[in-house]
Amino acid sequence: MVRSPLTARAAILQVLDRPRSGLEIMRRLAARSNGALRLQCGSVYPALRRLARAGRVRGWIERRGRGRPRRNYELTVAGVAEADRVLTALRSLLPAGRVVSGWGAVP
């Protein structure tokens, strides 16, 4: 389990390729990491609130019929730029500039 809010923040930025709910974000992180990264609500939602306060994500409430309303999140322009910086930093840390893990290889 990831404990660092900086790590949670970086991971969340990488899976917000489209608007997603907090639950979708947690599922996407687990799926993309082949189960190696399982963030809990206590990590994801505070990180999303910090990202929103920093202007990196935008959240809104969606109501579907009689179902429970859910909050969706998407990257802002500043969030896309930060996600790119995180990916660049990861590339620079690894030999040959490649990120290889459960996330796949990133050239």
Short mmCIF file of N, CA, C and O in Angstrom, two decimals:
data_model
loop_
_atom_site.label_atom_id
_atom_site.label_comp_id
_atom_site.label_asym_id
_atom_site.label_seq_id
_atom_site.Cartn_x
_atom_site.Cartn_y
_atom_site.Cartn_z
N MET A 1 0.84 -1.18 0.00
CA MET A 1 0.00 0.00 0.00
C MET A 1 0.88 1.24 0.00
O MET A 1 1.88 1.30 0.68
N VAL A 2 0.49 2.22 -0.78
CA VAL A 2 1.24 3.47 -0.86
C VAL A 2 0.86 4.35 0.33
O VAL A 2 -0.30 4.56 0.61
N ARG A 3 1.85 4.84 1.05
CA ARG A 3 1.59 5.67 2.22
C ARG A 3 1.84 7.16 1.96
O ARG A 3 1.25 7.99 2.58
N SER A 4 2.71 7.48 1.04
CA SER A 4 3.09 8.86 0.81
C SER A 4 2.02 9.61 0.02
O SER A 4 1.60 9.15 -1.04
N PRO A 5 1.57 10.78 0.51
CA PRO A 5 0.60 11.55 -0.27
C PRO A 5 1.16 12.01 -1.60
O PRO A 5 0.43 12.16 -2.56
N LEU A 6 2.48 12.22 -1.69
CA LEU A 6 3.06 12.60 -2.97
C LEU A 6 2.95 11.47 -3.97
O LEU A 6 2.69 11.68 -5.14
N THR A 7 3.14 10.25 -3.50
CA THR A 7 3.01 9.10 -4.38
C THR A 7 1.56 8.90 -4.80
O THR A 7 1.27 8.65 -5.97
N ALA A 8 0.64 9.03 -3.86
CA ALA A 8 -0.78 8.90 -4.18
C ALA A 8 -1.18 9.98 -5.19
O ALA A 8 -1.87 9.69 -6.17
N ARG A 9 -0.70 11.17 -4.96
CA ARG A 9 -1.01 12.29 -5.87
C ARG A 9 -0.51 11.99 -7.28
O ARG A 9 -1.24 12.17 -8.25
N ALA A 10 0.72 11.53 -7.39
CA ALA A 10 1.29 11.22 -8.70
C ALA A 10 0.51 10.11 -9.39
O ALA A 10 0.24 10.18 -10.59
N ALA A 11 0.16 9.08 -8.64
CA ALA A 11 -0.58 7.96 -9.22
C ALA A 11 -1.96 8.40 -9.70
O ALA A 11 -2.39 8.04 -10.80
N ILE A 12 -2.64 9.21 -8.90
CA ILE A 12 -3.97 9.70 -9.28
C ILE A 12 -3.89 10.53 -10.56
O ILE A 12 -4.71 10.38 -11.47
N LEU A 13 -2.90 11.39 -10.65
CA LEU A 13 -2.74 12.22 -11.85
C LEU A 13 -2.58 11.36 -13.09
O LEU A 13 -3.03 11.74 -14.18
N GLN A 14 -1.93 10.21 -12.95
CA GLN A 14 -1.67 9.37 -14.11
C GLN A 14 -2.89 8.60 -14.60
O GLN A 14 -2.92 8.15 -15.74
N VAL A 15 -3.91 8.41 -13.75
CA VAL A 15 -5.08 7.65 -14.19
C VAL A 15 -6.28 8.52 -14.55
O VAL A 15 -7.30 8.01 -15.00
N LEU A 16 -6.15 9.82 -14.41
CA LEU A 16 -7.25 10.70 -14.77
C LEU A 16 -7.17 11.09 -16.25
O LEU A 16 -7.06 12.26 -16.60
N ASP A 17 -7.22 10.09 -17.11
CA ASP A 17 -7.20 10.33 -18.55
C ASP A 17 -8.57 10.74 -19.07
O ASP A 17 -8.73 11.16 -20.20
N ARG A 18 -9.58 10.61 -18.22
CA ARG A 18 -10.95 11.04 -18.50
C ARG A 18 -11.62 11.27 -17.15
O ARG A 18 -11.09 10.84 -16.13
N PRO A 19 -12.78 11.91 -17.11
CA PRO A 19 -13.44 12.10 -15.82
C PRO A 19 -13.73 10.76 -15.15
O PRO A 19 -14.18 9.81 -15.81
N ARG A 20 -13.45 10.68 -13.85
CA ARG A 20 -13.67 9.45 -13.09
C ARG A 20 -14.12 9.79 -11.68
O ARG A 20 -13.76 10.82 -11.13
N SER A 21 -14.87 8.87 -11.08
CA SER A 21 -15.24 9.01 -9.68
C SER A 21 -14.08 8.49 -8.82
O SER A 21 -13.16 7.84 -9.33
N GLY A 22 -14.13 8.78 -7.54
CA GLY A 22 -13.08 8.29 -6.64
C GLY A 22 -12.97 6.78 -6.68
O GLY A 22 -11.87 6.22 -6.71
N LEU A 23 -14.11 6.08 -6.69
CA LEU A 23 -14.10 4.62 -6.76
C LEU A 23 -13.47 4.13 -8.06
O LEU A 23 -12.67 3.20 -8.07
N GLU A 24 -13.80 4.78 -9.16
CA GLU A 24 -13.19 4.42 -10.45
C GLU A 24 -11.68 4.64 -10.41
O GLU A 24 -10.92 3.84 -10.98
N ILE A 25 -11.24 5.71 -9.77
CA ILE A 25 -9.81 5.99 -9.66
C ILE A 25 -9.12 4.85 -8.91
O ILE A 25 -8.09 4.34 -9.35
N MET A 26 -9.70 4.43 -7.77
CA MET A 26 -9.11 3.33 -6.99
C MET A 26 -9.06 2.04 -7.81
O MET A 26 -8.05 1.34 -7.81
N ARG A 27 -10.13 1.74 -8.52
CA ARG A 27 -10.17 0.52 -9.35
C ARG A 27 -9.16 0.60 -10.50
O ARG A 27 -8.50 -0.38 -10.82
N ARG A 28 -9.06 1.76 -11.11
CA ARG A 28 -8.13 1.94 -12.24
C ARG A 28 -6.68 1.78 -11.79
O ARG A 28 -5.87 1.15 -12.47
N LEU A 29 -6.35 2.36 -10.63
CA LEU A 29 -5.00 2.21 -10.08
C LEU A 29 -4.67 0.74 -9.82
O LEU A 29 -3.58 0.27 -10.16
N ALA A 30 -5.61 0.03 -9.22
CA ALA A 30 -5.39 -1.40 -8.93
C ALA A 30 -5.23 -2.19 -10.23
O ALA A 30 -4.34 -3.04 -10.35
N ALA A 31 -6.08 -1.89 -11.22
CA ALA A 31 -6.02 -2.63 -12.49
C ALA A 31 -4.73 -2.35 -13.25
O ALA A 31 -4.08 -3.27 -13.75
N ARG A 32 -4.33 -1.07 -13.33
CA ARG A 32 -3.12 -0.72 -14.09
C ARG A 32 -1.85 -1.23 -13.44
O ARG A 32 -0.83 -1.38 -14.11
N SER A 33 -1.90 -1.47 -12.14
CA SER A 33 -0.71 -1.96 -11.44
C SER A 33 -0.78 -3.46 -11.17
O SER A 33 0.01 -4.00 -10.40
N ASN A 34 -1.73 -4.14 -11.80
CA ASN A 34 -1.93 -5.58 -11.58
C ASN A 34 -2.10 -5.89 -10.10
O ASN A 34 -1.58 -6.87 -9.59
N GLY A 35 -2.82 -5.02 -9.39
CA GLY A 35 -3.12 -5.23 -7.99
C GLY A 35 -2.05 -4.79 -7.02
O GLY A 35 -2.23 -4.88 -5.81
N ALA A 36 -0.91 -4.31 -7.52
CA ALA A 36 0.19 -3.91 -6.64
C ALA A 36 -0.10 -2.59 -5.92
O ALA A 36 0.41 -2.36 -4.83
N LEU A 37 -0.93 -1.75 -6.49
CA LEU A 37 -1.23 -0.45 -5.92
C LEU A 37 -2.72 -0.39 -5.59
O LEU A 37 -3.55 -0.26 -6.46
N ARG A 38 -3.02 -0.54 -4.32
CA ARG A 38 -4.42 -0.51 -3.86
C ARG A 38 -4.57 0.61 -2.84
O ARG A 38 -4.39 0.39 -1.65
N LEU A 39 -4.88 1.78 -3.34
CA LEU A 39 -5.10 2.92 -2.45
C LEU A 39 -6.48 2.83 -1.85
O LEU A 39 -7.44 2.45 -2.52
N GLN A 40 -6.59 3.20 -0.60
CA GLN A 40 -7.86 3.18 0.11
C GLN A 40 -8.50 4.57 0.06
O GLN A 40 -7.85 5.57 -0.26
N CYS A 41 -9.78 4.63 0.42
CA CYS A 41 -10.52 5.90 0.45
C CYS A 41 -9.79 6.95 1.27
O CYS A 41 -9.77 8.12 0.91
N GLY A 42 -9.18 6.52 2.38
CA GLY A 42 -8.48 7.44 3.27
C GLY A 42 -7.25 8.07 2.64
O GLY A 42 -6.71 9.04 3.18
N SER A 43 -6.79 7.53 1.53
CA SER A 43 -5.66 8.13 0.79
C SER A 43 -6.14 8.88 -0.44
O SER A 43 -5.65 9.97 -0.74
N VAL A 44 -7.10 8.30 -1.15
CA VAL A 44 -7.54 8.86 -2.43
C VAL A 44 -8.30 10.17 -2.26
O VAL A 44 -7.99 11.17 -2.89
N TYR A 45 -9.31 10.18 -1.39
CA TYR A 45 -10.15 11.38 -1.28
C TYR A 45 -9.40 12.58 -0.70
O TYR A 45 -9.56 13.70 -1.21
N PRO A 46 -8.57 12.41 0.33
CA PRO A 46 -7.78 13.57 0.77
C PRO A 46 -6.83 14.07 -0.32
O PRO A 46 -6.65 15.28 -0.49
N ALA A 47 -6.23 13.15 -1.07
CA ALA A 47 -5.34 13.55 -2.17
C ALA A 47 -6.13 14.31 -3.23
O ALA A 47 -5.65 15.32 -3.77
N LEU A 48 -7.34 13.86 -3.54
CA LEU A 48 -8.17 14.56 -4.52
C LEU A 48 -8.55 15.96 -4.02
O LEU A 48 -8.55 16.92 -4.80
N ARG A 49 -8.84 16.08 -2.73
CA ARG A 49 -9.15 17.41 -2.18
C ARG A 49 -7.94 18.34 -2.28
O ARG A 49 -8.07 19.51 -2.64
N ARG A 50 -6.75 17.80 -1.98
CA ARG A 50 -5.53 18.63 -2.09
C ARG A 50 -5.28 19.03 -3.55
O ARG A 50 -4.90 20.17 -3.84
N LEU A 51 -5.49 18.09 -4.47
CA LEU A 51 -5.31 18.39 -5.89
C LEU A 51 -6.31 19.45 -6.35
O LEU A 51 -5.97 20.33 -7.15
N ALA A 52 -7.53 19.37 -5.86
CA ALA A 52 -8.55 20.37 -6.23
C ALA A 52 -8.17 21.74 -5.67
O ALA A 52 -8.28 22.75 -6.38
N ARG A 53 -7.72 21.79 -4.41
CA ARG A 53 -7.31 23.07 -3.82
C ARG A 53 -6.13 23.67 -4.59
O ARG A 53 -6.01 24.89 -4.70
N ALA A 54 -5.27 22.81 -5.11
CA ALA A 54 -4.10 23.28 -5.86
C ALA A 54 -4.44 23.60 -7.32
O ALA A 54 -3.57 24.01 -8.08
N GLY A 55 -5.70 23.37 -7.71
CA GLY A 55 -6.11 23.67 -9.08
C GLY A 55 -5.70 22.63 -10.10
O GLY A 55 -5.70 22.90 -11.30
N ARG A 56 -5.36 21.42 -9.64
CA ARG A 56 -4.91 20.36 -10.56
C ARG A 56 -6.06 19.48 -11.06
O ARG A 56 -5.97 18.88 -12.12
N VAL A 57 -7.14 19.38 -10.28
CA VAL A 57 -8.33 18.65 -10.70
C VAL A 57 -9.56 19.50 -10.44
O VAL A 57 -9.54 20.42 -9.61
N ARG A 58 -10.60 19.17 -11.15
CA ARG A 58 -11.90 19.82 -10.96
C ARG A 58 -12.88 18.71 -10.61
O ARG A 58 -12.89 17.67 -11.24
N GLY A 59 -13.67 18.93 -9.59
CA GLY A 59 -14.67 17.95 -9.20
C GLY A 59 -16.07 18.50 -9.30
O GLY A 59 -16.28 19.71 -9.14
N TRP A 60 -17.03 17.65 -9.59
CA TRP A 60 -18.44 18.04 -9.63
C TRP A 60 -19.28 16.84 -9.26
O TRP A 60 -18.84 15.69 -9.35
N ILE A 61 -20.50 17.12 -8.83
CA ILE A 61 -21.42 16.05 -8.40
C ILE A 61 -22.34 15.72 -9.56
O ILE A 61 -22.91 16.61 -10.21
N GLU A 62 -22.47 14.42 -9.81
CA GLU A 62 -23.34 13.92 -10.87
C GLU A 62 -24.48 13.14 -10.22
O GLU A 62 -24.25 12.30 -9.37
N ARG A 63 -25.68 13.43 -10.65
CA ARG A 63 -26.84 12.70 -10.15
C ARG A 63 -27.40 11.85 -11.27
O ARG A 63 -27.64 12.36 -12.36
N ARG A 64 -27.59 10.57 -11.00
CA ARG A 64 -28.15 9.65 -12.01
C ARG A 64 -29.44 9.05 -11.46
O ARG A 64 -29.41 8.21 -10.57
N GLY A 65 -30.54 9.48 -12.01
CA GLY A 65 -31.82 8.93 -11.59
C GLY A 65 -32.01 8.99 -10.09
O GLY A 65 -31.74 9.98 -9.44
N ARG A 66 -32.45 7.86 -9.51
CA ARG A 66 -32.68 7.80 -8.07
C ARG A 66 -31.45 7.31 -7.32
O ARG A 66 -31.46 7.21 -6.11
N GLY A 67 -30.40 6.99 -8.06
CA GLY A 67 -29.18 6.49 -7.43
C GLY A 67 -28.48 7.55 -6.61
O GLY A 67 -28.82 8.74 -6.65
N ARG A 68 -27.52 7.11 -5.89
CA ARG A 68 -26.74 8.00 -5.04
C ARG A 68 -25.89 8.95 -5.90
O ARG A 68 -25.26 8.52 -6.87
N PRO A 69 -25.85 10.23 -5.57
CA PRO A 69 -25.00 11.14 -6.35
C PRO A 69 -23.53 10.77 -6.17
O PRO A 69 -23.15 10.23 -5.13
N ARG A 70 -22.74 11.03 -7.19
CA ARG A 70 -21.31 10.75 -7.07
C ARG A 70 -20.52 11.95 -7.56
O ARG A 70 -20.96 12.70 -8.42
N ARG A 71 -19.35 12.09 -6.98
CA ARG A 71 -18.45 13.18 -7.36
C ARG A 71 -17.48 12.64 -8.40
O ARG A 71 -16.86 11.59 -8.20
N ASN A 72 -17.37 13.34 -9.50
CA ASN A 72 -16.42 13.01 -10.55
C ASN A 72 -15.29 14.01 -10.53
O ASN A 72 -15.47 15.15 -10.11
N TYR A 73 -14.15 13.58 -11.04
CA TYR A 73 -12.96 14.43 -11.07
C TYR A 73 -12.34 14.35 -12.46
O TYR A 73 -12.37 13.31 -13.11
N GLU A 74 -11.77 15.47 -12.90
CA GLU A 74 -11.01 15.50 -14.15
C GLU A 74 -9.83 16.44 -13.97
O GLU A 74 -9.86 17.33 -13.12
N LEU A 75 -8.81 16.22 -14.79
CA LEU A 75 -7.64 17.09 -14.74
C LEU A 75 -7.95 18.45 -15.32
O LEU A 75 -8.69 18.56 -16.31
N THR A 76 -7.36 19.47 -14.75
CA THR A 76 -7.38 20.81 -15.33
C THR A 76 -6.15 20.94 -16.22
O THR A 76 -5.33 20.01 -16.29
N VAL A 77 -5.99 22.06 -16.86
CA VAL A 77 -4.80 22.30 -17.68
C VAL A 77 -3.55 22.19 -16.80
O VAL A 77 -2.56 21.57 -17.17
N ALA A 78 -3.62 22.77 -15.59
CA ALA A 78 -2.48 22.69 -14.66
C ALA A 78 -2.24 21.24 -14.22
O ALA A 78 -1.10 20.83 -14.03
N GLY A 79 -3.30 20.46 -14.10
CA GLY A 79 -3.16 19.05 -13.72
C GLY A 79 -2.50 18.23 -14.81
O GLY A 79 -1.68 17.36 -14.54
N VAL A 80 -2.84 18.51 -16.06
CA VAL A 80 -2.20 17.82 -17.19
C VAL A 80 -0.71 18.13 -17.19
O VAL A 80 0.13 17.24 -17.37
N ALA A 81 -0.36 19.40 -16.96
CA ALA A 81 1.05 19.79 -16.94
C ALA A 81 1.78 19.08 -15.80
O ALA A 81 2.91 18.61 -15.98
N GLU A 82 1.15 18.99 -14.62
CA GLU A 82 1.80 18.30 -13.50
C GLU A 82 1.93 16.81 -13.78
O GLU A 82 2.96 16.21 -13.47
N ALA A 83 0.92 16.19 -14.38
CA ALA A 83 1.00 14.78 -14.73
C ALA A 83 2.17 14.53 -15.69
O ALA A 83 2.91 13.55 -15.54
N ASP A 84 2.36 15.43 -16.64
CA ASP A 84 3.49 15.32 -17.57
C ASP A 84 4.82 15.46 -16.84
O ASP A 84 5.77 14.72 -17.12
N ARG A 85 4.90 16.40 -15.89
CA ARG A 85 6.13 16.57 -15.11
C ARG A 85 6.45 15.32 -14.29
O ARG A 85 7.60 14.91 -14.20
N VAL A 86 5.42 14.71 -13.70
CA VAL A 86 5.63 13.49 -12.90
C VAL A 86 6.17 12.38 -13.79
O VAL A 86 7.12 11.69 -13.43
N LEU A 87 5.58 12.21 -14.95
CA LEU A 87 6.03 11.16 -15.87
C LEU A 87 7.45 11.42 -16.34
O LEU A 87 8.27 10.50 -16.39
N THR A 88 7.78 12.66 -16.61
CA THR A 88 9.15 13.01 -17.01
C THR A 88 10.13 12.71 -15.89
O THR A 88 11.22 12.17 -16.12
N ALA A 89 9.75 13.02 -14.66
CA ALA A 89 10.62 12.74 -13.50
C ALA A 89 10.84 11.25 -13.34
O ALA A 89 11.96 10.80 -13.09
N LEU A 90 9.79 10.45 -13.52
CA LEU A 90 9.94 8.99 -13.43
C LEU A 90 10.88 8.47 -14.50
O LEU A 90 11.73 7.63 -14.24
N ARG A 91 10.72 8.99 -15.71
CA ARG A 91 11.59 8.55 -16.80
C ARG A 91 13.05 8.86 -16.51
O ARG A 91 13.94 8.08 -16.82
N SER A 92 13.31 10.02 -15.90
CA SER A 92 14.69 10.42 -15.64
C SER A 92 15.34 9.60 -14.53
O SER A 92 16.56 9.55 -14.44
N LEU A 93 14.54 8.97 -13.69
CA LEU A 93 15.07 8.18 -12.57
C LEU A 93 15.52 6.79 -12.97
O LEU A 93 16.30 6.16 -12.25
N LEU A 94 15.01 6.29 -14.08
CA LEU A 94 15.27 4.91 -14.45
C LEU A 94 16.26 4.81 -15.60
O LEU A 94 16.32 5.68 -16.46
N PRO A 95 17.04 3.72 -15.61
CA PRO A 95 18.00 3.51 -16.71
C PRO A 95 17.30 3.52 -18.06
O PRO A 95 16.19 3.03 -18.19
N ALA A 96 17.95 4.05 -19.01
CA ALA A 96 17.48 4.12 -20.40
C ALA A 96 16.20 4.92 -20.52
O ALA A 96 15.51 4.86 -21.51
N GLY A 97 15.83 5.66 -19.46
CA GLY A 97 14.66 6.52 -19.54
C GLY A 97 13.36 5.79 -19.71
O GLY A 97 12.42 6.34 -20.26
N ARG A 98 13.25 4.54 -19.24
CA ARG A 98 12.02 3.78 -19.41
C ARG A 98 11.39 3.46 -18.07
O ARG A 98 12.07 3.05 -17.15
N VAL A 99 10.08 3.64 -17.99
CA VAL A 99 9.32 3.26 -16.81
C VAL A 99 8.73 1.89 -17.11
O VAL A 99 7.96 1.74 -18.03
N VAL A 100 9.14 0.88 -16.35
CA VAL A 100 8.67 -0.47 -16.59
C VAL A 100 8.15 -1.02 -15.27
O VAL A 100 8.88 -1.09 -14.29
N SER A 101 6.88 -1.40 -15.25
CA SER A 101 6.27 -1.97 -14.06
C SER A 101 4.94 -2.53 -14.48
O SER A 101 4.71 -2.79 -15.64
N GLY A 102 4.05 -2.66 -13.52
CA GLY A 102 2.69 -3.08 -13.83
C GLY A 102 1.99 -2.08 -14.70
O GLY A 102 0.95 -2.34 -15.26
N TRP A 103 2.55 -0.87 -14.80
CA TRP A 103 1.96 0.17 -15.62
C TRP A 103 2.33 -0.02 -17.10
O TRP A 103 1.82 0.66 -17.95
N GLY A 104 3.27 -0.93 -17.37
CA GLY A 104 3.73 -1.12 -18.73
C GLY A 104 4.97 -0.29 -18.98
O GLY A 104 5.43 0.43 -18.11
N ALA A 105 5.51 -0.40 -20.15
CA ALA A 105 6.72 0.36 -20.51
C ALA A 105 6.32 1.70 -21.09
O ALA A 105 5.43 1.80 -21.91
N VAL A 106 6.98 2.73 -20.63
CA VAL A 106 6.73 4.08 -21.13
C VAL A 106 8.03 4.58 -21.75
O VAL A 106 9.02 4.71 -21.06
N PRO A 107 8.04 4.79 -23.08
CA PRO A 107 9.27 5.24 -23.73
C PRO A 107 9.70 6.63 -23.30
O PRO A 107 8.96 7.39 -22.81
#
